[in-house]
mmCIF file of C-alpha atoms in Angstrom:
data_model
loop_
_atom_site.group_PDB
_atom_site.id
_atom_site.type_symbol
_atom_site.label_atom_id
_atom_site.label_comp_id
_atom_site.label_asym_id
_atom_site.label_seq_id
_atom_site.Cartn_x
_atom_site.Cartn_y
_atom_site.Cartn_z
ATOM 1 C CA MET A 3 -53.058 106.538 117.997
ATOM 2 C CA HIS A 4 -49.656 108.238 119.286
ATOM 3 C CA LYS A 5 -50.053 106.768 122.854
ATOM 4 C CA PHE A 6 -50.445 103.279 121.461
ATOM 5 C CA ARG A 7 -47.138 103.067 119.225
ATOM 6 C CA TYR A 8 -45.944 105.034 122.302
ATOM 7 C CA LYS A 9 -46.403 102.223 124.073
ATOM 8 C CA THR A 10 -46.026 99.869 122.273
ATOM 9 C CA GLN A 11 -41.876 100.658 121.349
ATOM 10 C CA ILE A 12 -41.862 100.961 125.236
ATOM 11 C CA PHE A 13 -43.111 97.369 125.433
ATOM 12 C CA PHE A 14 -40.131 96.193 122.475
ATOM 13 C CA ILE A 15 -37.813 97.664 124.137
ATOM 14 C CA ILE A 16 -38.411 95.963 127.803
ATOM 15 C CA LEU A 17 -38.600 92.802 125.825
ATOM 16 C CA THR A 18 -34.760 93.975 124.301
ATOM 17 C CA ILE A 19 -33.434 94.575 127.960
ATOM 18 C CA LEU A 20 -34.936 91.224 129.338
ATOM 19 C CA GLY A 21 -33.228 89.598 125.998
ATOM 20 C CA MET A 22 -36.136 88.802 124.122
ATOM 21 C CA PRO A 23 -35.807 87.576 120.423
ATOM 22 C CA LEU A 24 -37.747 91.251 118.554
ATOM 23 C CA LEU A 25 -38.101 89.199 115.573
ATOM 24 C CA ALA A 26 -36.630 91.864 113.935
ATOM 25 C CA GLU A 27 -36.822 91.211 109.650
ATOM 26 C CA GLN A 28 -35.994 92.820 106.232
ATOM 27 C CA PHE A 29 -39.010 92.151 103.656
ATOM 28 C CA GLU A 30 -37.891 92.112 100.814
ATOM 29 C CA TYR A 31 -39.088 89.981 96.775
ATOM 30 C CA LYS A 32 -35.755 88.013 95.333
ATOM 31 C CA HIS A 33 -36.074 87.037 91.993
ATOM 32 C CA THR A 34 -34.465 84.461 90.225
ATOM 33 C CA LYS A 35 -34.031 84.210 86.588
ATOM 34 C CA GLY A 36 -36.431 81.332 85.034
ATOM 35 C CA ASP A 37 -38.053 80.859 88.275
ATOM 36 C CA ARG A 38 -41.615 80.073 87.498
ATOM 37 C CA TYR A 39 -44.160 79.311 89.616
ATOM 38 C CA ARG A 40 -48.523 79.384 90.155
ATOM 39 C CA ILE A 41 -51.228 81.339 92.262
ATOM 40 C CA LEU A 42 -54.527 79.515 93.360
ATOM 41 C CA SER A 43 -56.657 82.091 94.323
ATOM 42 C CA THR A 44 -60.311 82.548 95.054
ATOM 43 C CA VAL A 45 -62.641 84.641 95.512
ATOM 44 C CA ASN A 46 -66.544 84.071 97.147
ATOM 45 C CA GLU A 47 -68.467 87.448 96.669
ATOM 46 C CA ASP A 48 -71.900 88.647 96.997
ATOM 47 C CA VAL A 49 -73.269 91.074 94.403
ATOM 48 C CA TYR A 50 -75.766 93.566 95.177
ATOM 49 C CA VAL A 51 -77.349 96.420 92.430
ATOM 50 C CA ASP A 52 -79.082 98.915 94.568
ATOM 51 C CA ARG A 53 -79.035 97.429 97.722
ATOM 52 C CA ARG A 54 -80.658 93.976 96.724
ATOM 53 C CA LEU A 55 -78.471 90.715 96.290
ATOM 54 C CA SER A 56 -77.920 90.240 93.158
ATOM 55 C CA HIS A 57 -76.306 86.613 92.949
ATOM 56 C CA ARG A 58 -73.582 85.307 94.733
ATOM 57 C CA ALA A 59 -70.317 84.039 92.919
ATOM 58 C CA GLU A 60 -67.395 81.836 93.217
ATOM 59 C CA ILE A 61 -64.506 83.042 91.420
ATOM 60 C CA LEU A 62 -61.393 81.148 90.726
ATOM 61 C CA ASN A 63 -58.727 82.936 89.147
ATOM 62 C CA ARG A 64 -54.899 80.778 88.279
ATOM 63 C CA ILE A 65 -51.953 82.411 87.877
ATOM 64 C CA ALA A 66 -49.106 81.537 86.071
ATOM 65 C CA VAL A 67 -45.374 83.519 86.096
ATOM 66 C CA GLU A 68 -42.387 83.166 84.868
ATOM 67 C CA VAL A 69 -39.242 85.745 86.035
ATOM 68 C CA THR A 70 -37.961 86.262 82.636
ATOM 69 C CA ASP A 71 -35.110 88.174 83.241
ATOM 70 C CA ILE A 72 -33.553 90.627 85.609
ATOM 71 C CA ARG A 73 -32.941 94.201 84.913
ATOM 72 C CA ASP A 74 -31.560 97.738 86.460
ATOM 73 C CA GLY A 75 -32.655 95.834 89.899
ATOM 74 C CA LEU A 76 -36.613 94.902 88.459
ATOM 75 C CA GLY A 77 -37.434 91.281 88.290
ATOM 76 C CA LEU A 78 -38.976 90.793 84.968
ATOM 77 C CA HIS A 79 -42.343 88.578 85.072
ATOM 78 C CA SER A 80 -44.897 87.449 82.848
ATOM 79 C CA ALA A 81 -48.179 86.051 84.110
ATOM 80 C CA ARG A 82 -51.338 84.391 82.513
ATOM 81 C CA PHE A 83 -54.329 85.195 84.903
ATOM 82 C CA GLN A 84 -57.211 82.311 83.553
ATOM 83 C CA THR A 85 -60.221 83.373 85.731
ATOM 84 C CA ALA A 86 -63.415 81.272 85.919
ATOM 85 C CA GLU A 87 -66.878 82.062 88.043
ATOM 86 C CA ARG A 88 -69.866 79.469 89.175
ATOM 87 C CA SER A 89 -72.544 81.786 90.101
ATOM 88 C CA GLU A 90 -76.294 81.003 91.535
ATOM 89 C CA GLY A 91 -78.819 81.222 88.643
ATOM 90 C CA VAL A 92 -75.641 81.643 85.796
ATOM 91 C CA TYR A 93 -74.478 78.351 85.411
ATOM 92 C CA GLY A 94 -75.619 75.257 87.837
ATOM 93 C CA GLY A 95 -72.789 73.035 87.854
ATOM 94 C CA GLN A 96 -70.433 72.053 90.072
ATOM 95 C CA SER A 97 -66.887 72.989 87.927
ATOM 96 C CA PHE A 98 -66.420 76.128 87.634
ATOM 97 C CA GLN A 99 -67.135 78.164 84.271
ATOM 98 C CA TRP A 100 -64.226 79.572 81.980
ATOM 99 C CA ALA A 101 -64.502 83.195 82.077
ATOM 100 C CA ARG A 102 -61.445 85.610 80.427
ATOM 101 C CA GLU A 103 -57.973 84.956 79.907
ATOM 102 C CA TYR A 104 -55.577 88.324 80.556
ATOM 103 C CA GLU A 105 -51.518 87.820 79.687
ATOM 104 C CA SER A 106 -49.316 90.738 81.981
ATOM 105 C CA VAL A 107 -45.340 91.895 81.461
ATOM 106 C CA PHE A 108 -44.229 93.514 84.110
ATOM 107 C CA GLY A 109 -41.770 94.564 86.023
ATOM 108 C CA ARG A 110 -41.230 94.539 89.938
ATOM 109 C CA ASP A 111 -38.245 95.744 92.642
ATOM 110 C CA ARG A 112 -37.082 94.300 95.922
ATOM 111 C CA GLN A 113 -39.399 96.462 97.733
ATOM 112 C CA GLY A 114 -42.669 95.348 95.760
ATOM 113 C CA TYR A 115 -43.019 98.100 93.611
ATOM 114 C CA ILE A 116 -44.557 97.532 90.217
ATOM 115 C CA THR A 117 -43.280 98.546 86.396
ATOM 116 C CA ILE A 118 -45.786 97.888 83.973
ATOM 117 C CA ASP A 119 -47.792 99.010 80.351
ATOM 118 C CA PRO A 120 -51.053 100.400 81.599
ATOM 119 C CA LYS A 121 -52.857 98.428 78.824
ATOM 120 C CA TYR A 122 -52.490 95.767 80.891
ATOM 121 C CA TYR A 123 -55.358 94.411 83.653
ATOM 122 C CA MET A 124 -53.812 92.529 85.886
ATOM 123 C CA PRO A 125 -52.052 92.181 88.540
ATOM 124 C CA VAL A 126 -55.765 94.102 89.985
ATOM 125 C CA VAL A 127 -53.956 95.065 92.861
ATOM 126 C CA ARG A 128 -50.696 96.702 92.414
ATOM 127 C CA ASN A 129 -48.091 97.728 94.402
ATOM 128 C CA VAL A 130 -49.099 95.717 97.637
ATOM 129 C CA PRO A 131 -47.287 93.987 99.820
ATOM 130 C CA VAL A 132 -44.108 97.062 99.530
ATOM 131 C CA PHE A 133 -41.745 97.007 102.236
ATOM 132 C CA PRO A 134 -40.271 99.793 103.599
ATOM 133 C CA GLY A 135 -36.529 99.084 103.069
ATOM 134 C CA ARG A 136 -35.551 98.727 106.772
ATOM 135 C CA ASN A 137 -35.438 96.172 109.500
ATOM 136 C CA VAL A 138 -39.054 95.997 110.746
ATOM 137 C CA VAL A 139 -39.967 94.339 114.205
ATOM 138 C CA PRO A 140 -43.988 92.802 115.509
ATOM 139 C CA GLY A 141 -45.302 96.518 115.957
ATOM 140 C CA ASP A 142 -44.032 98.254 113.439
ATOM 141 C CA THR A 143 -46.230 99.932 110.807
ATOM 142 C CA TRP A 144 -45.685 101.593 107.378
ATOM 143 C CA SER A 145 -47.450 103.185 104.431
ATOM 144 C CA ALA A 146 -47.303 102.877 100.845
ATOM 145 C CA GLU A 147 -49.915 103.944 97.785
ATOM 146 C CA GLY A 148 -50.489 101.108 96.126
ATOM 147 C CA HIS A 149 -53.892 101.090 93.373
ATOM 148 C CA GLU A 150 -56.676 98.912 91.838
ATOM 149 C CA MET A 151 -56.760 98.247 88.051
ATOM 150 C CA HIS A 152 -60.453 97.065 86.714
ATOM 151 C CA ASP A 153 -62.211 95.122 83.781
ATOM 152 C CA PHE A 154 -65.282 96.849 83.613
ATOM 153 C CA ARG A 155 -65.179 96.243 79.788
ATOM 154 C CA ASP A 156 -68.200 93.559 79.169
ATOM 155 C CA VAL A 157 -70.779 94.676 82.286
ATOM 156 C CA PHE A 158 -70.483 98.351 82.038
ATOM 157 C CA GLY A 159 -68.604 99.525 77.885
ATOM 158 C CA ILE A 160 -65.365 101.241 79.695
ATOM 159 C CA GLN A 161 -62.925 100.137 76.647
ATOM 160 C CA GLU A 162 -59.995 101.096 78.703
ATOM 161 C CA PRO A 163 -58.778 99.195 82.388
ATOM 162 C CA TYR A 164 -59.817 101.468 84.766
ATOM 163 C CA ARG A 165 -57.520 102.690 87.612
ATOM 164 C CA ILE A 166 -58.730 103.362 91.761
ATOM 165 C CA PRO A 167 -55.710 104.619 93.662
ATOM 166 C CA PHE A 168 -55.214 104.201 97.546
ATOM 167 C CA THR A 169 -53.105 104.708 100.213
ATOM 168 C CA ALA A 170 -52.031 101.025 102.032
ATOM 169 C CA ASN A 171 -51.523 100.595 106.133
ATOM 170 C CA TYR A 172 -49.093 98.145 107.535
ATOM 171 C CA THR A 173 -48.281 96.516 110.244
ATOM 172 C CA TYR A 174 -45.986 93.530 111.434
ATOM 173 C CA LEU A 175 -47.665 91.101 113.048
ATOM 174 C CA GLY A 176 -44.648 88.808 113.513
ATOM 175 C CA ASN A 177 -44.904 85.018 113.181
ATOM 176 C CA ARG A 178 -48.866 83.726 112.321
ATOM 177 C CA GLU A 179 -50.347 80.142 111.853
ATOM 178 C CA TRP A 180 -50.860 79.147 108.587
ATOM 179 C CA LYS A 181 -51.944 75.490 107.108
ATOM 180 C CA GLY A 182 -49.980 74.621 110.446
ATOM 181 C CA SER A 183 -47.011 76.500 110.401
ATOM 182 C CA LYS A 184 -45.463 79.585 110.913
ATOM 183 C CA TYR A 185 -44.606 82.405 109.091
ATOM 184 C CA PRO A 186 -43.903 85.607 109.334
ATOM 185 C CA ALA A 187 -47.051 87.830 108.317
ATOM 186 C CA PHE A 188 -48.526 91.359 108.303
ATOM 187 C CA SER A 189 -51.779 93.062 108.021
ATOM 188 C CA VAL A 190 -52.959 95.155 104.646
ATOM 189 C CA SER A 191 -55.510 97.915 104.307
ATOM 190 C CA TYR A 192 -57.006 100.498 102.803
ATOM 191 C CA ARG A 193 -60.495 102.740 102.360
ATOM 192 C CA ILE A 194 -61.263 104.320 99.106
ATOM 193 C CA PHE A 195 -63.292 107.487 98.604
ATOM 194 C CA SER A 196 -63.056 108.361 95.654
ATOM 195 C CA GLU A 197 -65.632 110.654 92.752
ATOM 196 C CA PRO A 198 -63.656 110.209 90.430
ATOM 197 C CA LYS A 199 -63.561 112.342 86.338
ATOM 198 C CA ALA A 200 -66.266 110.835 83.661
ATOM 199 C CA VAL A 201 -64.503 108.306 81.198
ATOM 200 C CA SER A 202 -66.150 106.849 78.053
ATOM 201 C CA GLY A 203 -68.617 103.579 78.632
ATOM 202 C CA ARG A 204 -72.307 103.106 78.691
ATOM 203 C CA ILE A 205 -71.874 103.693 82.379
ATOM 204 C CA TRP A 206 -68.982 105.514 83.977
ATOM 205 C CA PRO A 207 -68.813 105.599 88.111
ATOM 206 C CA VAL A 208 -69.501 108.580 89.930
ATOM 207 C CA ARG A 209 -68.603 107.797 93.188
ATOM 208 C CA ILE A 210 -66.434 105.369 94.405
ATOM 209 C CA MET A 211 -66.240 103.565 98.297
ATOM 210 C CA GLY A 212 -64.464 100.656 99.116
ATOM 211 C CA ALA A 213 -62.360 98.731 102.294
ATOM 212 C CA SER A 214 -60.436 95.581 101.745
ATOM 213 C CA ASP A 215 -57.856 94.258 105.003
ATOM 214 C CA GLN A 216 -55.586 91.761 104.556
ATOM 215 C CA LEU A 217 -53.263 88.969 106.083
ATOM 216 C CA VAL A 218 -50.068 88.414 104.549
ATOM 217 C CA PHE A 219 -47.692 85.416 105.236
ATOM 218 C CA TRP A 220 -44.609 86.027 104.043
ATOM 219 C CA ASP A 221 -41.897 83.420 102.680
ATOM 220 C CA PHE A 222 -38.447 83.987 103.180
ATOM 221 C CA ASP A 223 -37.064 81.492 101.429
ATOM 222 C CA LEU A 224 -39.355 82.207 98.568
ATOM 223 C CA GLY A 225 -39.309 85.883 98.727
ATOM 224 C CA GLN A 226 -42.469 86.649 98.143
ATOM 225 C CA ALA A 227 -46.183 85.890 99.984
ATOM 226 C CA ALA A 228 -46.641 81.470 100.335
ATOM 227 C CA ALA A 229 -50.444 83.029 100.788
ATOM 228 C CA TYR A 230 -52.908 85.747 102.249
ATOM 229 C CA GLU A 231 -56.768 86.381 103.464
ATOM 230 C CA GLU A 232 -58.922 89.366 102.627
ATOM 231 C CA SER A 233 -62.044 90.400 103.266
ATOM 232 C CA PHE A 234 -63.357 93.549 101.197
ATOM 233 C CA ARG A 235 -66.000 95.440 100.220
ATOM 234 C CA MET A 236 -66.938 98.298 97.129
ATOM 235 C CA ILE A 237 -69.922 100.091 96.163
ATOM 236 C CA PHE A 238 -70.239 101.677 92.895
ATOM 237 C CA GLU A 239 -72.199 104.651 92.583
ATOM 238 C CA PHE A 240 -72.861 104.789 88.303
ATOM 239 C CA SER A 241 -73.849 107.312 86.431
ATOM 240 C CA ASN A 242 -77.742 106.121 85.303
ATOM 241 C CA GLY A 243 -77.689 106.336 89.420
ATOM 242 C CA GLN A 244 -77.132 102.409 89.575
ATOM 243 C CA THR A 245 -75.760 101.839 92.642
ATOM 244 C CA VAL A 246 -73.527 98.191 92.540
ATOM 245 C CA GLU A 247 -71.806 96.545 95.667
ATOM 246 C CA TYR A 248 -68.854 93.590 95.605
ATOM 247 C CA ARG A 249 -68.537 92.190 99.605
ATOM 248 C CA GLY A 250 -66.759 89.578 99.969
ATOM 249 C CA ARG A 251 -63.537 87.249 100.974
ATOM 250 C CA ALA A 252 -60.749 85.937 99.464
ATOM 251 C CA ASP A 253 -57.366 83.440 99.552
ATOM 252 C CA ALA A 254 -54.427 82.756 97.512
ATOM 253 C CA GLU A 255 -51.510 80.267 98.413
ATOM 254 C CA ILE A 256 -48.512 79.545 95.880
ATOM 255 C CA ILE A 257 -48.957 75.729 94.343
ATOM 256 C CA GLU A 258 -46.010 74.298 94.104
ATOM 257 C CA ALA A 259 -46.406 71.353 90.860
ATOM 258 C CA PRO A 260 -43.642 69.025 88.979
ATOM 259 C CA ALA A 261 -43.106 70.339 85.500
ATOM 260 C CA MET A 262 -45.528 68.442 83.131
ATOM 261 C CA ASP A 263 -44.048 65.173 81.405
ATOM 262 C CA LYS A 264 -45.907 65.890 78.313
ATOM 263 C CA SER A 265 -44.062 63.369 76.046
ATOM 264 C CA ARG A 266 -44.412 60.665 78.398
ATOM 265 C CA MET A 267 -47.720 61.717 79.920
ATOM 266 C CA VAL A 268 -48.903 60.925 75.677
ATOM 267 C CA THR A 269 -47.066 57.931 76.087
ATOM 268 C CA GLU A 270 -49.472 56.484 79.216
ATOM 269 C CA ILE A 271 -52.405 58.030 78.482
ATOM 270 C CA THR A 272 -52.403 55.921 74.916
ATOM 271 C CA GLU A 273 -51.392 52.712 75.954
ATOM 272 C CA ASP A 274 -54.039 52.811 78.582
ATOM 273 C CA ILE A 275 -56.356 54.035 76.117
ATOM 274 C CA ALA A 276 -55.947 50.891 74.232
ATOM 275 C CA ARG A 277 -55.861 48.493 77.460
ATOM 276 C CA LEU A 278 -59.110 49.557 78.254
ATOM 277 C CA GLY A 279 -60.393 49.414 75.036
ATOM 278 C CA ILE A 280 -61.821 53.049 75.155
ATOM 279 C CA GLU A 281 -63.141 53.416 72.058
ATOM 280 C CA ASP A 282 -63.213 57.272 69.102
ATOM 281 C CA THR A 283 -60.912 58.804 71.960
ATOM 282 C CA THR A 284 -57.170 59.927 71.331
ATOM 283 C CA VAL A 285 -54.818 62.427 73.245
ATOM 284 C CA ARG A 286 -52.399 64.488 72.161
ATOM 285 C CA ILE A 287 -50.151 67.626 73.193
ATOM 286 C CA VAL A 288 -51.406 71.331 73.683
ATOM 287 C CA ASP A 289 -50.536 74.511 74.823
ATOM 288 C CA GLU A 290 -52.173 73.959 78.006
ATOM 289 C CA GLY A 291 -51.414 70.332 78.622
ATOM 290 C CA VAL A 292 -52.053 67.294 77.849
ATOM 291 C CA ALA A 293 -56.010 66.564 76.242
ATOM 292 C CA ILE A 294 -57.950 63.601 76.180
ATOM 293 C CA SER A 295 -60.710 63.446 73.295
ATOM 294 C CA LEU A 296 -63.745 61.887 73.081
ATOM 295 C CA GLU A 297 -65.104 62.076 69.959
ATOM 296 C CA ASP A 298 -68.315 61.798 68.663
ATOM 297 C CA ILE A 299 -69.267 61.556 72.306
ATOM 298 C CA GLN A 300 -73.142 60.777 72.737
ATOM 299 C CA PHE A 301 -75.706 62.771 73.842
ATOM 300 C CA GLU A 302 -79.740 62.960 73.646
ATOM 301 C CA PRO A 303 -80.164 64.960 69.878
ATOM 302 C CA ASP A 304 -79.749 69.550 70.218
ATOM 303 C CA SER A 305 -79.557 68.673 74.233
ATOM 304 C CA ALA A 306 -76.626 68.114 77.181
ATOM 305 C CA VAL A 307 -78.918 64.241 78.349
ATOM 306 C CA LEU A 308 -75.935 61.948 78.354
ATOM 307 C CA LEU A 309 -76.940 58.794 77.070
ATOM 308 C CA GLU A 310 -76.318 56.437 79.401
ATOM 309 C CA ARG A 311 -73.771 53.652 77.249
ATOM 310 C CA GLU A 312 -71.467 56.723 77.290
ATOM 311 C CA LYS A 313 -71.050 56.784 81.081
ATOM 312 C CA ALA A 314 -69.032 53.780 80.793
ATOM 313 C CA LYS A 315 -66.470 55.011 78.565
ATOM 314 C CA LEU A 316 -66.133 58.065 81.530
ATOM 315 C CA ASP A 317 -65.421 55.678 83.916
ATOM 316 C CA LYS A 318 -62.638 54.550 82.109
ATOM 317 C CA ILE A 319 -61.825 58.388 81.671
ATOM 318 C CA ALA A 320 -61.812 58.410 84.941
ATOM 319 C CA GLU A 321 -59.125 55.778 85.646
ATOM 320 C CA ILE A 322 -56.712 57.311 83.857
ATOM 321 C CA LEU A 323 -57.621 60.477 85.829
ATOM 322 C CA LEU A 324 -57.122 59.688 88.613
ATOM 323 C CA ARG A 325 -53.245 59.084 87.998
ATOM 324 C CA TYR A 326 -52.305 63.018 87.759
ATOM 325 C CA LYS A 327 -54.598 63.920 90.464
ATOM 326 C CA ASP A 328 -52.322 66.278 91.065
ATOM 327 C CA ARG A 329 -53.004 68.105 87.838
ATOM 328 C CA ASP A 330 -56.243 70.329 87.321
ATOM 329 C CA ILE A 331 -58.507 69.818 84.809
ATOM 330 C CA LEU A 332 -60.644 71.630 81.995
ATOM 331 C CA VAL A 333 -63.077 70.126 80.440
ATOM 332 C CA GLY A 334 -63.770 71.996 77.092
ATOM 333 C CA GLY A 335 -67.096 70.829 75.175
ATOM 334 C CA HIS A 336 -67.414 71.068 71.171
ATOM 335 C CA THR A 337 -69.879 71.224 68.627
ATOM 336 C CA ALA A 338 -70.128 70.732 64.507
ATOM 337 C CA MET A 339 -70.856 73.656 62.033
ATOM 338 C CA ALA A 340 -74.884 73.309 63.174
ATOM 339 C CA GLY A 341 -77.533 76.418 64.233
ATOM 340 C CA THR A 342 -75.847 80.159 65.452
ATOM 341 C CA GLU A 343 -72.526 80.251 67.629
ATOM 342 C CA ALA A 344 -74.748 81.696 70.094
ATOM 343 C CA GLY A 345 -76.826 77.606 70.234
ATOM 344 C CA ARG A 346 -72.960 76.055 69.601
ATOM 345 C CA ARG A 347 -71.297 77.785 71.687
ATOM 346 C CA GLN A 348 -74.140 77.051 74.863
ATOM 347 C CA LEU A 349 -75.230 73.535 73.821
ATOM 348 C CA SER A 350 -71.246 72.902 73.641
ATOM 349 C CA LEU A 351 -70.466 74.924 77.465
ATOM 350 C CA GLU A 352 -73.826 72.299 79.324
ATOM 351 C CA ARG A 353 -72.293 69.658 77.559
ATOM 352 C CA ALA A 354 -68.785 70.064 78.451
ATOM 353 C CA GLY A 355 -70.399 70.614 82.110
ATOM 354 C CA VAL A 356 -72.579 67.128 82.069
ATOM 355 C CA VAL A 357 -69.607 65.507 81.664
ATOM 356 C CA ALA A 358 -67.725 67.746 84.474
ATOM 357 C CA ASP A 359 -70.013 66.919 87.082
ATOM 358 C CA TYR A 360 -69.774 63.311 86.067
ATOM 359 C CA LEU A 361 -66.664 63.007 86.989
ATOM 360 C CA ILE A 362 -66.919 65.580 90.202
ATOM 361 C CA GLY A 363 -69.536 62.707 91.009
ATOM 362 C CA LYS A 364 -66.060 60.001 90.241
ATOM 363 C CA GLN A 365 -64.221 61.768 92.739
ATOM 364 C CA VAL A 366 -62.097 62.099 90.421
ATOM 365 C CA ARG A 367 -61.398 66.382 91.456
ATOM 366 C CA ALA A 368 -62.689 68.384 93.334
ATOM 367 C CA PRO A 369 -65.032 71.175 91.921
ATOM 368 C CA ASP A 370 -62.608 73.480 92.409
ATOM 369 C CA ARG A 371 -60.091 71.903 90.401
ATOM 370 C CA VAL A 372 -62.167 71.731 87.173
ATOM 371 C CA VAL A 373 -63.393 74.404 84.714
ATOM 372 C CA VAL A 374 -65.733 73.405 81.628
ATOM 373 C CA ARG A 375 -65.576 76.036 79.131
ATOM 374 C CA GLY A 376 -67.808 76.059 75.392
ATOM 375 C CA TYR A 377 -65.932 76.289 72.029
ATOM 376 C CA GLY A 378 -68.618 75.951 69.811
ATOM 377 C CA ALA A 379 -67.306 75.098 66.643
ATOM 378 C CA ASP A 380 -63.869 77.221 66.143
ATOM 379 C CA LYS A 381 -62.186 74.659 67.517
ATOM 380 C CA PRO A 382 -62.630 71.607 64.824
ATOM 381 C CA LEU A 383 -60.404 68.756 64.255
ATOM 382 C CA GLY A 384 -62.135 67.545 60.766
ATOM 383 C CA ASP A 385 -64.135 68.899 57.712
ATOM 384 C CA ASN A 386 -67.318 69.529 58.892
ATOM 385 C CA ARG A 387 -68.424 68.860 55.094
ATOM 386 C CA SER A 388 -68.064 65.386 55.996
ATOM 387 C CA GLU A 389 -69.362 63.023 58.258
ATOM 388 C CA THR A 390 -65.950 61.588 59.873
ATOM 389 C CA GLY A 391 -64.980 65.250 60.271
ATOM 390 C CA ARG A 392 -68.396 66.413 62.179
ATOM 391 C CA ARG A 393 -67.508 62.985 64.302
ATOM 392 C CA GLN A 394 -64.577 64.423 65.157
ATOM 393 C CA ASN A 395 -65.912 67.768 66.052
ATOM 394 C CA ARG A 396 -68.365 66.713 68.197
ATOM 395 C CA ARG A 397 -66.200 65.757 71.291
ATOM 396 C CA VAL A 398 -65.241 66.992 74.462
ATOM 397 C CA GLU A 399 -62.169 67.476 75.383
ATOM 398 C CA ILE A 400 -60.345 66.795 79.044
ATOM 399 C CA THR A 401 -57.119 68.833 79.605
ATOM 400 C CA ILE A 402 -54.950 67.451 82.283
ATOM 401 C CA LEU A 403 -53.287 71.256 82.645
ATOM 402 C CA GLU A 404 -49.786 72.095 83.042
ATOM 403 C CA ASN A 405 -51.096 74.337 85.846
#
């Protein structure tokens, strides 16, 4: 290793003598109060239980971030993390099923070190990347401490965010191409081997082994990463003797989108609904964006089989959605108050999935830009004691997301 570094230094000295540029750069984060941006991350992983493949999953993470203030050299961030998943044998549709939403507040300095209350689950990987605070040239290396924070509440009953520390090693690679453009790039690698103390839960890790190898493309104008690619492997041995392994690849990029003029969109869509003669359909502003509510949409009784006559309505809705094709959509299923809570939620999810898959089939959006969620009877618009109210509540809502 020392011989390699020595030869690398000699190589760059020769380049300097020959007058060739070294691409010396100082990486650092730039923070401006009021900045807003989105990050779209996708993960494809295989999950093994006791060394046998359990299932394959695709995970979609949408992250909305705002720099709320600059204080003592820190950029203070407020972020919302929305996760959705599509798994073999778990949900059979083309779209992604909403999984969980997280809020987070944290500070980050120019070198990349994060200050955050340990109660927050997101971001998962912290203090990556961080920078040495000096100019670097291609071939230069540095190291820094980081950690992962995991949410093991649902799977293992561990109620507090679970921290896994590591040391990350960096190498500046010079310019690399990503999506047809050149970006300064660096690699990030870390290895994990830990035998942690027991924590409270149904079961807990007794040994953790893992590896992550990343390629990060940096944007000096933005003062942050434009994108990254990662391969990873994490193996957990638990107190009950079970072994769970996650193996796969991930990527992420910053997505630019103009601010949504919700009032204008509501006016436009309302006019389109009237022009196209779409019955039992309303539109309104919601926190996430603009929601088109298809009230009393008809399926076969107690099933997710869409009646044929409803497809004409969805064809007209598809025409409207194509006007806003730069926005992702959330398809939410809702029921009236009937049956059990679990049954209502499952039925509403399946019905939302059928509508989402129909729209995907019409090429309204790609599958990775559609998320479905089943709300059951949790968000009624009408009074379930009247037939009129129940008709309002038996609905599918298509929300054009602020992103």
